[in-house]
């Protein structure tokens, strides 16, 4: 069925389109009786205002934008983004706002999408994720005057409002825990190397390993997929010097790493301890259950949405420091084999 238009209402009411516009926007020029009749017809035929057209007249679009530069297939299996979006939607829907989501294949496309959405009046603001160093999106949105929040460290958020958590503290806690169990050879299977949070976690991991005097540590970067997580695990565990514990940057890679270890006839946690970043139901239903860094991801998304809505309303919003992830030990971590313990 064709979407109802102002012209349809005008025909039913026997008035001009101008009169319908005046009535629907509560402008003077039509009688109270005629205004009520026009609004009743609009409700009857299911007419709704076009957000882009309303924006051209200075009205709010009542939607916010989010772009993701990740393979679309990842979004269907990685719990983090689904939980983040659920938290964002909880806040937006309560205020009758919509979320515009677009997946792109290259970082530069994100800036183009935000410019188009803002220019066409499709969104009132944006939420940026996967912050990069000298991120062009930060500069572009600031120059556009577009309300925006960044899920990322304040050091690279520029003039935009950051919503962030101390990932470095969580990394240190995990390395200290593994060290206390007796592990002296530890690896980190990380995400994309050009993301700010990846680099900050890498730095915290390296610093903690050095401070604790671990005899060997290494980092391998991936694209967050299970395939690359498994591949990294096979490479690490097939080398002459191999870790007794591995930290993964998401639960999908950790589960894939567990499967790769099984292929190599390695037992978790007897031969290899595994820790996942971001807890999820997946982390808890595998056997053994994964030790994981947990946080309230829906609340993280809700905080970002709430901050953005305040910016859209013209309020000043300070940087928001969210709760840091905390380690929840489960069955996938244990002391290393006696022959591999040191100090």
PDB file of C-alpha atoms in Angstrom, residues 12-313:
ATOM      1  CA  UNK A  12     -10.840  13.444   2.155  1.00  0.00           C
ATOM      2  CA  UNK A  13     -11.338  16.720   4.036  1.00  0.00           C
ATOM      3  CA  UNK A  14     -12.204  18.773   0.950  1.00  0.00           C
ATOM      4  CA  UNK A  15      -9.553  21.399   1.706  1.00  0.00           C
ATOM      5  CA  UNK A  16      -6.198  22.492   0.266  1.00  0.00           C
ATOM      6  CA  UNK A  17      -2.878  20.887   1.150  1.00  0.00           C
ATOM      7  CA  UNK A  18      -1.848  24.195   2.746  1.00  0.00           C
ATOM      8  CA  UNK A  19      -4.832  24.010   5.093  1.00  0.00           C
ATOM      9  CA  UNK A  20      -3.884  20.446   6.017  1.00  0.00           C
ATOM     10  CA  UNK A  21      -0.311  21.512   6.732  1.00  0.00           C
ATOM     11  CA  UNK A  22      -1.544  24.368   8.937  1.00  0.00           C
ATOM     12  CA  UNK A  23      -3.838  22.022  10.846  1.00  0.00           C
ATOM     13  CA  UNK A  24      -1.312  19.262  11.384  1.00  0.00           C
ATOM     14  CA  UNK A  25       1.364  21.714  12.542  1.00  0.00           C
ATOM     15  CA  UNK A  26      -1.065  23.644  14.780  1.00  0.00           C
ATOM     16  CA  UNK A  27      -0.585  26.864  12.872  1.00  0.00           C
ATOM     17  CA  UNK A  28      -3.283  29.566  12.592  1.00  0.00           C
ATOM     18  CA  UNK A  29      -5.376  29.732   9.439  1.00  0.00           C
ATOM     19  CA  UNK A  30      -7.986  27.006   9.965  1.00  0.00           C
ATOM     20  CA  UNK A  31     -10.914  26.827  12.346  1.00  0.00           C
ATOM     21  CA  UNK A  32     -10.770  24.609  15.453  1.00  0.00           C
ATOM     22  CA  UNK A  33     -13.488  22.358  14.003  1.00  0.00           C
ATOM     23  CA  UNK A  34     -11.696  21.942  10.685  1.00  0.00           C
ATOM     24  CA  UNK A  35      -8.364  21.330  12.482  1.00  0.00           C
ATOM     25  CA  UNK A  36      -9.946  18.562  14.539  1.00  0.00           C
ATOM     26  CA  UNK A  37     -11.537  16.995  11.442  1.00  0.00           C
ATOM     27  CA  UNK A  38      -8.242  17.036   9.536  1.00  0.00           C
ATOM     28  CA  UNK A  39      -6.348  15.441  12.426  1.00  0.00           C
ATOM     29  CA  UNK A  40      -9.047  12.771  12.753  1.00  0.00           C
ATOM     30  CA  UNK A  41      -8.708  11.896   9.054  1.00  0.00           C
ATOM     31  CA  UNK A  42      -4.901  11.778   9.378  1.00  0.00           C
ATOM     32  CA  UNK A  43      -5.222   9.347  12.276  1.00  0.00           C
ATOM     33  CA  UNK A  44      -7.805   7.246  10.445  1.00  0.00           C
ATOM     34  CA  UNK A  45      -5.709   6.708   7.320  1.00  0.00           C
ATOM     35  CA  UNK A  46      -2.457   6.187   9.266  1.00  0.00           C
ATOM     36  CA  UNK A  47      -0.614   9.312   8.153  1.00  0.00           C
ATOM     37  CA  UNK A  48       2.726   9.997   9.877  1.00  0.00           C
ATOM     38  CA  UNK A  49       5.072  12.960   9.366  1.00  0.00           C
ATOM     39  CA  UNK A  50       8.101  12.381   7.130  1.00  0.00           C
ATOM     40  CA  UNK A  51      11.186  12.876   9.305  1.00  0.00           C
ATOM     41  CA  UNK A  52      13.320  14.247   6.470  1.00  0.00           C
ATOM     42  CA  UNK A  53      10.632  16.701   5.413  1.00  0.00           C
ATOM     43  CA  UNK A  54      10.083  17.803   9.007  1.00  0.00           C
ATOM     44  CA  UNK A  55      13.821  18.376   9.400  1.00  0.00           C
ATOM     45  CA  UNK A  56      13.859  20.670   6.375  1.00  0.00           C
ATOM     46  CA  UNK A  57      11.287  22.779   8.212  1.00  0.00           C
ATOM     47  CA  UNK A  58      13.454  22.898  11.325  1.00  0.00           C
ATOM     48  CA  UNK A  59      11.735  20.052  13.176  1.00  0.00           C
ATOM     49  CA  UNK A  60      13.649  17.268  14.870  1.00  0.00           C
ATOM     50  CA  UNK A  61      14.064  13.956  13.086  1.00  0.00           C
ATOM     51  CA  UNK A  62      13.733  12.162  16.452  1.00  0.00           C
ATOM     52  CA  UNK A  63      16.345   9.612  15.479  1.00  0.00           C
ATOM     53  CA  UNK A  64      20.059   9.109  16.128  1.00  0.00           C
ATOM     54  CA  UNK A  65      22.671   7.475  13.938  1.00  0.00           C
ATOM     55  CA  UNK A  66      25.137   4.646  14.481  1.00  0.00           C
ATOM     56  CA  UNK A  67      27.504   3.262  11.845  1.00  0.00           C
ATOM     57  CA  UNK A  68      29.595   0.123  12.240  1.00  0.00           C
ATOM     58  CA  UNK A  69      32.681  -0.691  10.202  1.00  0.00           C
ATOM     59  CA  UNK A  70      32.629  -4.413  10.833  1.00  0.00           C
ATOM     60  CA  UNK A  71      31.740  -7.421   8.671  1.00  0.00           C
ATOM     61  CA  UNK A  72      27.942  -7.679   8.826  1.00  0.00           C
ATOM     62  CA  UNK A  73      28.184 -11.404   9.604  1.00  0.00           C
ATOM     63  CA  UNK A  74      29.968 -10.612  12.898  1.00  0.00           C
ATOM     64  CA  UNK A  75      27.035  -8.587  14.203  1.00  0.00           C
ATOM     65  CA  UNK A  76      24.778 -11.603  14.165  1.00  0.00           C
ATOM     66  CA  UNK A  77      27.047 -13.695  16.385  1.00  0.00           C
ATOM     67  CA  UNK A  78      28.933 -11.220  18.608  1.00  0.00           C
ATOM     68  CA  UNK A  79      26.884 -10.522  21.764  1.00  0.00           C
ATOM     69  CA  UNK A  80      28.624  -7.211  22.523  1.00  0.00           C
ATOM     70  CA  UNK A  81      26.960  -5.152  19.786  1.00  0.00           C
ATOM     71  CA  UNK A  82      23.556  -6.734  20.271  1.00  0.00           C
ATOM     72  CA  UNK A  83      23.669  -5.931  24.000  1.00  0.00           C
ATOM     73  CA  UNK A  84      25.010  -2.429  23.334  1.00  0.00           C
ATOM     74  CA  UNK A  85      22.224  -1.697  20.850  1.00  0.00           C
ATOM     75  CA  UNK A  86      19.603  -3.088  23.229  1.00  0.00           C
ATOM     76  CA  UNK A  87      20.769  -0.609  25.875  1.00  0.00           C
ATOM     77  CA  UNK A  88      20.720   2.272  23.389  1.00  0.00           C
ATOM     78  CA  UNK A  89      17.242   1.310  22.184  1.00  0.00           C
ATOM     79  CA  UNK A  90      15.886   1.139  25.732  1.00  0.00           C
ATOM     80  CA  UNK A  91      16.648   4.831  26.255  1.00  0.00           C
ATOM     81  CA  UNK A  92      15.660   5.943  22.769  1.00  0.00           C
ATOM     82  CA  UNK A  93      12.316   4.133  22.647  1.00  0.00           C
ATOM     83  CA  UNK A  94      11.323   5.596  26.005  1.00  0.00           C
ATOM     84  CA  UNK A  95      11.658   9.032  24.379  1.00  0.00           C
ATOM     85  CA  UNK A  96      10.087   8.014  21.041  1.00  0.00           C
ATOM     86  CA  UNK A  97      13.432   8.224  19.240  1.00  0.00           C
ATOM     87  CA  UNK A  98      14.566   5.760  16.572  1.00  0.00           C
ATOM     88  CA  UNK A  99      18.025   4.341  15.887  1.00  0.00           C
ATOM     89  CA  UNK A 100      19.412   4.483  12.338  1.00  0.00           C
ATOM     90  CA  UNK A 101      22.041   1.753  11.896  1.00  0.00           C
ATOM     91  CA  UNK A 102      24.261   1.278   8.867  1.00  0.00           C
ATOM     92  CA  UNK A 103      27.107  -1.201   8.362  1.00  0.00           C
ATOM     93  CA  UNK A 104      29.948  -0.007   6.114  1.00  0.00           C
ATOM     94  CA  UNK A 105      33.066  -1.679   4.749  1.00  0.00           C
ATOM     95  CA  UNK A 106      35.641   1.111   5.236  1.00  0.00           C
ATOM     96  CA  UNK A 107      36.203   3.701   7.998  1.00  0.00           C
ATOM     97  CA  UNK A 108      36.021   6.667   5.604  1.00  0.00           C
ATOM     98  CA  UNK A 109      32.490   5.620   4.631  1.00  0.00           C
ATOM     99  CA  UNK A 110      31.329   6.259   8.190  1.00  0.00           C
ATOM    100  CA  UNK A 111      32.085   9.977   7.886  1.00  0.00           C
ATOM    101  CA  UNK A 112      30.248  10.121   4.540  1.00  0.00           C
ATOM    102  CA  UNK A 113      27.187   8.466   6.055  1.00  0.00           C
ATOM    103  CA  UNK A 114      27.081  10.874   9.003  1.00  0.00           C
ATOM    104  CA  UNK A 115      27.466  13.879   6.686  1.00  0.00           C
ATOM    105  CA  UNK A 116      24.589  12.641   4.504  1.00  0.00           C
ATOM    106  CA  UNK A 117      22.307  11.857   7.427  1.00  0.00           C
ATOM    107  CA  UNK A 118      22.935  15.278   8.980  1.00  0.00           C
ATOM    108  CA  UNK A 119      22.603  17.137   5.695  1.00  0.00           C
ATOM    109  CA  UNK A 120      19.314  15.398   4.888  1.00  0.00           C
ATOM    110  CA  UNK A 121      18.010  15.959   8.394  1.00  0.00           C
ATOM    111  CA  UNK A 122      17.615  12.257   9.065  1.00  0.00           C
ATOM    112  CA  UNK A 123      19.265  12.257  12.504  1.00  0.00           C
ATOM    113  CA  UNK A 124      19.551  14.643  15.428  1.00  0.00           C
ATOM    114  CA  UNK A 125      22.834  13.209  16.676  1.00  0.00           C
ATOM    115  CA  UNK A 126      25.197  10.234  16.560  1.00  0.00           C
ATOM    116  CA  UNK A 127      26.993   7.646  18.651  1.00  0.00           C
ATOM    117  CA  UNK A 128      30.545   6.790  17.559  1.00  0.00           C
ATOM    118  CA  UNK A 129      32.093   3.407  18.331  1.00  0.00           C
ATOM    119  CA  UNK A 130      35.456   1.821  17.490  1.00  0.00           C
ATOM    120  CA  UNK A 131      37.386   5.045  18.075  1.00  0.00           C
ATOM    121  CA  UNK A 132      40.626   5.426  16.101  1.00  0.00           C
ATOM    122  CA  UNK A 133      43.621   7.690  16.622  1.00  0.00           C
ATOM    123  CA  UNK A 134      43.126  11.107  14.985  1.00  0.00           C
ATOM    124  CA  UNK A 135      39.674   9.829  14.031  1.00  0.00           C
ATOM    125  CA  UNK A 136      38.275  11.898  11.111  1.00  0.00           C
ATOM    126  CA  UNK A 137      34.718  11.274  12.351  1.00  0.00           C
ATOM    127  CA  UNK A 138      35.451  13.231  15.530  1.00  0.00           C
ATOM    128  CA  UNK A 139      36.633  16.270  13.577  1.00  0.00           C
ATOM    129  CA  UNK A 140      33.850  16.036  10.977  1.00  0.00           C
ATOM    130  CA  UNK A 141      31.001  15.821  13.484  1.00  0.00           C
ATOM    131  CA  UNK A 142      32.404  18.670  15.551  1.00  0.00           C
ATOM    132  CA  UNK A 143      32.684  20.865  12.440  1.00  0.00           C
ATOM    133  CA  UNK A 144      29.116  19.988  11.455  1.00  0.00           C
ATOM    134  CA  UNK A 145      27.880  21.031  14.889  1.00  0.00           C
ATOM    135  CA  UNK A 146      26.259  17.625  15.209  1.00  0.00           C
ATOM    136  CA  UNK A 147      25.538  16.405  18.751  1.00  0.00           C
ATOM    137  CA  UNK A 148      27.584  13.244  19.290  1.00  0.00           C
ATOM    138  CA  UNK A 149      29.005  10.996  21.963  1.00  0.00           C
ATOM    139  CA  UNK A 150      32.029   8.745  21.605  1.00  0.00           C
ATOM    140  CA  UNK A 151      32.243   5.301  23.167  1.00  0.00           C
ATOM    141  CA  UNK A 152      35.975   5.507  23.762  1.00  0.00           C
ATOM    142  CA  UNK A 153      38.862   6.961  25.702  1.00  0.00           C
ATOM    143  CA  UNK A 154      38.747  10.756  26.335  1.00  0.00           C
ATOM    144  CA  UNK A 155      42.297  11.133  24.974  1.00  0.00           C
ATOM    145  CA  UNK A 156      41.029  10.753  21.386  1.00  0.00           C
ATOM    146  CA  UNK A 157      37.461  12.097  21.732  1.00  0.00           C
ATOM    147  CA  UNK A 158      38.421  15.661  20.822  1.00  0.00           C
ATOM    148  CA  UNK A 159      35.598  18.128  21.497  1.00  0.00           C
ATOM    149  CA  UNK A 160      32.983  15.365  21.575  1.00  0.00           C
ATOM    150  CA  UNK A 161      31.577  13.862  24.775  1.00  0.00           C
ATOM    151  CA  UNK A 162      33.206  10.530  25.696  1.00  0.00           C
ATOM    152  CA  UNK A 163      31.546   7.634  27.498  1.00  0.00           C
ATOM    153  CA  UNK A 164      34.327   5.301  28.569  1.00  0.00           C
ATOM    154  CA  UNK A 165      35.622   2.670  30.977  1.00  0.00           C
ATOM    155  CA  UNK A 166      39.114   1.944  32.270  1.00  0.00           C
ATOM    156  CA  UNK A 167      40.085  -1.075  30.167  1.00  0.00           C
ATOM    157  CA  UNK A 168      43.695  -0.831  31.335  1.00  0.00           C
ATOM    158  CA  UNK A 169      42.695  -1.598  34.923  1.00  0.00           C
ATOM    159  CA  UNK A 170      40.798  -4.696  33.773  1.00  0.00           C
ATOM    160  CA  UNK A 171      43.797  -5.928  31.784  1.00  0.00           C
ATOM    161  CA  UNK A 172      46.115  -5.456  34.763  1.00  0.00           C
ATOM    162  CA  UNK A 173      43.685  -7.310  37.046  1.00  0.00           C
ATOM    163  CA  UNK A 174      43.613 -10.265  34.646  1.00  0.00           C
ATOM    164  CA  UNK A 175      47.392 -10.483  34.203  1.00  0.00           C
ATOM    165  CA  UNK A 176      47.870 -10.277  37.980  1.00  0.00           C
ATOM    166  CA  UNK A 177      45.330 -13.077  38.451  1.00  0.00           C
ATOM    167  CA  UNK A 178      47.080 -15.331  35.926  1.00  0.00           C
ATOM    168  CA  UNK A 179      50.428 -14.532  37.538  1.00  0.00           C
ATOM    169  CA  UNK A 180      49.023 -15.465  40.952  1.00  0.00           C
ATOM    170  CA  UNK A 181      47.937 -18.834  39.525  1.00  0.00           C
ATOM    171  CA  UNK A 182      51.535 -19.439  38.480  1.00  0.00           C
ATOM    172  CA  UNK A 183      51.453 -18.546  34.780  1.00  0.00           C
ATOM    173  CA  UNK A 184      54.688 -17.042  33.446  1.00  0.00           C
ATOM    174  CA  UNK A 185      54.036 -17.309  29.692  1.00  0.00           C
ATOM    175  CA  UNK A 186      50.925 -15.378  28.673  1.00  0.00           C
ATOM    176  CA  UNK A 187      49.527 -14.315  25.279  1.00  0.00           C
ATOM    177  CA  UNK A 188      46.888 -11.828  24.237  1.00  0.00           C
ATOM    178  CA  UNK A 189      44.751 -12.441  21.127  1.00  0.00           C
ATOM    179  CA  UNK A 190      43.629  -8.890  20.415  1.00  0.00           C
ATOM    180  CA  UNK A 191      41.239  -7.156  18.032  1.00  0.00           C
ATOM    181  CA  UNK A 192      41.894  -4.645  15.255  1.00  0.00           C
ATOM    182  CA  UNK A 193      45.268  -2.937  15.793  1.00  0.00           C
ATOM    183  CA  UNK A 194      44.162   0.548  14.666  1.00  0.00           C
ATOM    184  CA  UNK A 195      41.466   0.944  17.344  1.00  0.00           C
ATOM    185  CA  UNK A 196      42.238   3.086  20.380  1.00  0.00           C
ATOM    186  CA  UNK A 197      40.901   0.575  22.882  1.00  0.00           C
ATOM    187  CA  UNK A 198      43.026  -2.207  21.327  1.00  0.00           C
ATOM    188  CA  UNK A 199      46.206  -0.157  21.657  1.00  0.00           C
ATOM    189  CA  UNK A 200      45.416   0.868  25.240  1.00  0.00           C
ATOM    190  CA  UNK A 201      44.768  -2.753  26.191  1.00  0.00           C
ATOM    191  CA  UNK A 202      47.987  -3.818  24.417  1.00  0.00           C
ATOM    192  CA  UNK A 203      49.973  -1.218  26.356  1.00  0.00           C
ATOM    193  CA  UNK A 204      48.422  -2.236  29.668  1.00  0.00           C
ATOM    194  CA  UNK A 205      49.073  -5.916  28.948  1.00  0.00           C
ATOM    195  CA  UNK A 206      52.737  -5.347  28.056  1.00  0.00           C
ATOM    196  CA  UNK A 207      53.315  -3.083  31.065  1.00  0.00           C
ATOM    197  CA  UNK A 208      51.705  -5.546  33.505  1.00  0.00           C
ATOM    198  CA  UNK A 209      53.705  -8.488  32.125  1.00  0.00           C
ATOM    199  CA  UNK A 210      56.956  -6.554  32.476  1.00  0.00           C
ATOM    200  CA  UNK A 211      56.156  -5.283  35.973  1.00  0.00           C
ATOM    201  CA  UNK A 212      55.408  -8.825  37.155  1.00  0.00           C
ATOM    202  CA  UNK A 213      58.539 -10.208  35.494  1.00  0.00           C
ATOM    203  CA  UNK A 214      56.803 -12.724  33.234  1.00  0.00           C
ATOM    204  CA  UNK A 215      59.406 -14.655  31.303  1.00  0.00           C
ATOM    205  CA  UNK A 216      57.487 -14.509  27.994  1.00  0.00           C
ATOM    206  CA  UNK A 217      54.477 -12.647  26.613  1.00  0.00           C
ATOM    207  CA  UNK A 218      53.156 -11.797  23.151  1.00  0.00           C
ATOM    208  CA  UNK A 219      50.223 -10.173  21.325  1.00  0.00           C
ATOM    209  CA  UNK A 220      48.512 -11.268  18.102  1.00  0.00           C
ATOM    210  CA  UNK A 221      45.980  -9.041  16.333  1.00  0.00           C
ATOM    211  CA  UNK A 222      42.829 -10.297  14.586  1.00  0.00           C
ATOM    212  CA  UNK A 223      39.531  -9.067  13.147  1.00  0.00           C
ATOM    213  CA  UNK A 224      37.486 -10.398  16.114  1.00  0.00           C
ATOM    214  CA  UNK A 225      36.123 -13.383  14.165  1.00  0.00           C
ATOM    215  CA  UNK A 226      36.107 -16.926  15.458  1.00  0.00           C
ATOM    216  CA  UNK A 227      38.127 -18.033  12.437  1.00  0.00           C
ATOM    217  CA  UNK A 228      40.994 -15.680  13.256  1.00  0.00           C
ATOM    218  CA  UNK A 229      40.746 -16.450  16.952  1.00  0.00           C
ATOM    219  CA  UNK A 230      41.172 -20.147  16.214  1.00  0.00           C
ATOM    220  CA  UNK A 231      44.006 -19.471  13.747  1.00  0.00           C
ATOM    221  CA  UNK A 232      45.874 -17.335  16.288  1.00  0.00           C
ATOM    222  CA  UNK A 233      45.464 -20.071  18.910  1.00  0.00           C
ATOM    223  CA  UNK A 234      46.849 -22.748  16.600  1.00  0.00           C
ATOM    224  CA  UNK A 235      49.888 -20.608  15.793  1.00  0.00           C
ATOM    225  CA  UNK A 236      50.555 -19.816  19.451  1.00  0.00           C
ATOM    226  CA  UNK A 237      50.164 -23.384  20.670  1.00  0.00           C
ATOM    227  CA  UNK A 238      52.182 -24.936  17.822  1.00  0.00           C
ATOM    228  CA  UNK A 239      55.253 -22.750  18.421  1.00  0.00           C
ATOM    229  CA  UNK A 240      58.394 -23.915  20.236  1.00  0.00           C
ATOM    230  CA  UNK A 241      57.666 -21.470  23.053  1.00  0.00           C
ATOM    231  CA  UNK A 242      53.979 -21.393  23.806  1.00  0.00           C
ATOM    232  CA  UNK A 243      51.778 -19.708  26.414  1.00  0.00           C
ATOM    233  CA  UNK A 244      50.116 -21.435  29.327  1.00  0.00           C
ATOM    234  CA  UNK A 245      47.340 -18.813  29.333  1.00  0.00           C
ATOM    235  CA  UNK A 246      45.662 -16.694  26.627  1.00  0.00           C
ATOM    236  CA  UNK A 247      43.475 -13.592  26.930  1.00  0.00           C
ATOM    237  CA  UNK A 248      41.048 -13.002  24.041  1.00  0.00           C
ATOM    238  CA  UNK A 249      39.450  -9.672  23.082  1.00  0.00           C
ATOM    239  CA  UNK A 250      35.962 -11.160  22.776  1.00  0.00           C
ATOM    240  CA  UNK A 251      34.020 -14.264  23.711  1.00  0.00           C
ATOM    241  CA  UNK A 252      33.671 -15.521  20.122  1.00  0.00           C
ATOM    242  CA  UNK A 253      37.447 -15.798  19.741  1.00  0.00           C
ATOM    243  CA  UNK A 254      37.795 -17.359  23.177  1.00  0.00           C
ATOM    244  CA  UNK A 255      35.308 -20.117  22.357  1.00  0.00           C
ATOM    245  CA  UNK A 256      37.020 -20.670  18.998  1.00  0.00           C
ATOM    246  CA  UNK A 257      40.365 -20.808  20.817  1.00  0.00           C
ATOM    247  CA  UNK A 258      38.974 -23.457  23.118  1.00  0.00           C
ATOM    248  CA  UNK A 259      37.967 -25.549  20.094  1.00  0.00           C
ATOM    249  CA  UNK A 260      41.398 -25.073  18.507  1.00  0.00           C
ATOM    250  CA  UNK A 261      43.053 -26.236  21.721  1.00  0.00           C
ATOM    251  CA  UNK A 262      40.891 -29.347  21.682  1.00  0.00           C
ATOM    252  CA  UNK A 263      42.007 -30.040  18.087  1.00  0.00           C
ATOM    253  CA  UNK A 264      45.602 -29.942  19.335  1.00  0.00           C
ATOM    254  CA  UNK A 265      44.779 -32.409  22.148  1.00  0.00           C
ATOM    255  CA  UNK A 266      45.237 -29.697  24.770  1.00  0.00           C
ATOM    256  CA  UNK A 267      42.990 -29.656  27.815  1.00  0.00           C
ATOM    257  CA  UNK A 268      41.402 -26.444  29.149  1.00  0.00           C
ATOM    258  CA  UNK A 269      42.391 -25.502  31.805  1.00  0.00           C
ATOM    259  CA  UNK A 270      44.886 -28.281  32.602  1.00  0.00           C
ATOM    260  CA  UNK A 271      47.164 -27.440  29.639  1.00  0.00           C
ATOM    261  CA  UNK A 272      45.884 -23.976  28.696  1.00  0.00           C
ATOM    262  CA  UNK A 273      43.968 -21.332  30.642  1.00  0.00           C
ATOM    263  CA  UNK A 274      41.610 -19.063  28.709  1.00  0.00           C
ATOM    264  CA  UNK A 275      40.075 -15.670  29.576  1.00  0.00           C
ATOM    265  CA  UNK A 276      37.476 -13.875  27.419  1.00  0.00           C
ATOM    266  CA  UNK A 277      36.824 -10.149  27.227  1.00  0.00           C
ATOM    267  CA  UNK A 278      33.106  -9.302  27.673  1.00  0.00           C
ATOM    268  CA  UNK A 279      31.061 -11.897  29.451  1.00  0.00           C
ATOM    269  CA  UNK A 280      27.978 -13.350  27.742  1.00  0.00           C
ATOM    270  CA  UNK A 281      25.615 -16.327  27.907  1.00  0.00           C
ATOM    271  CA  UNK A 282      27.935 -17.999  25.392  1.00  0.00           C
ATOM    272  CA  UNK A 283      30.827 -17.720  27.857  1.00  0.00           C
ATOM    273  CA  UNK A 284      28.758 -19.427  30.529  1.00  0.00           C
ATOM    274  CA  UNK A 285      27.220 -22.326  28.565  1.00  0.00           C
ATOM    275  CA  UNK A 286      30.445 -23.745  27.094  1.00  0.00           C
ATOM    276  CA  UNK A 287      32.307 -26.353  29.124  1.00  0.00           C
ATOM    277  CA  UNK A 288      34.371 -25.478  30.938  1.00  0.00           C
ATOM    278  CA  UNK A 289      32.667 -22.116  31.447  1.00  0.00           C
ATOM    279  CA  UNK A 290      34.910 -19.223  30.430  1.00  0.00           C
ATOM    280  CA  UNK A 291      36.604 -16.953  32.906  1.00  0.00           C
ATOM    281  CA  UNK A 292      35.626 -13.536  31.608  1.00  0.00           C
ATOM    282  CA  UNK A 293      35.841  -9.794  32.031  1.00  0.00           C
ATOM    283  CA  UNK A 294      32.258  -8.803  32.667  1.00  0.00           C
ATOM    284  CA  UNK A 295      30.387  -5.499  32.596  1.00  0.00           C
ATOM    285  CA  UNK A 296      26.844  -4.297  32.095  1.00  0.00           C
ATOM    286  CA  UNK A 297      26.955  -3.662  28.342  1.00  0.00           C
ATOM    287  CA  UNK A 298      23.263  -2.656  27.972  1.00  0.00           C
ATOM    288  CA  UNK A 299      23.822  -0.059  30.715  1.00  0.00           C
ATOM    289  CA  UNK A 300      26.894   1.196  28.815  1.00  0.00           C
ATOM    290  CA  UNK A 301      24.723   1.733  25.720  1.00  0.00           C
ATOM    291  CA  UNK A 302      21.971   3.337  27.795  1.00  0.00           C
ATOM    292  CA  UNK A 303      24.424   5.818  29.326  1.00  0.00           C
ATOM    293  CA  UNK A 304      25.630   6.804  25.853  1.00  0.00           C
ATOM    294  CA  UNK A 305      22.063   7.273  24.567  1.00  0.00           C
ATOM    295  CA  UNK A 306      21.050   9.295  27.618  1.00  0.00           C
ATOM    296  CA  UNK A 307      24.069  11.569  27.213  1.00  0.00           C
ATOM    297  CA  UNK A 308      23.315  12.085  23.524  1.00  0.00           C
ATOM    298  CA  UNK A 309      19.674  12.957  24.151  1.00  0.00           C
ATOM    299  CA  UNK A 310      20.808  15.568  26.679  1.00  0.00           C
ATOM    300  CA  UNK A 311      23.172  17.060  24.086  1.00  0.00           C
ATOM    301  CA  UNK A 312      20.361  17.155  21.523  1.00  0.00           C
ATOM    302  CA  UNK A 313      18.271  19.107  24.040  1.00  0.00           C
TER     303      UNK A 313
END
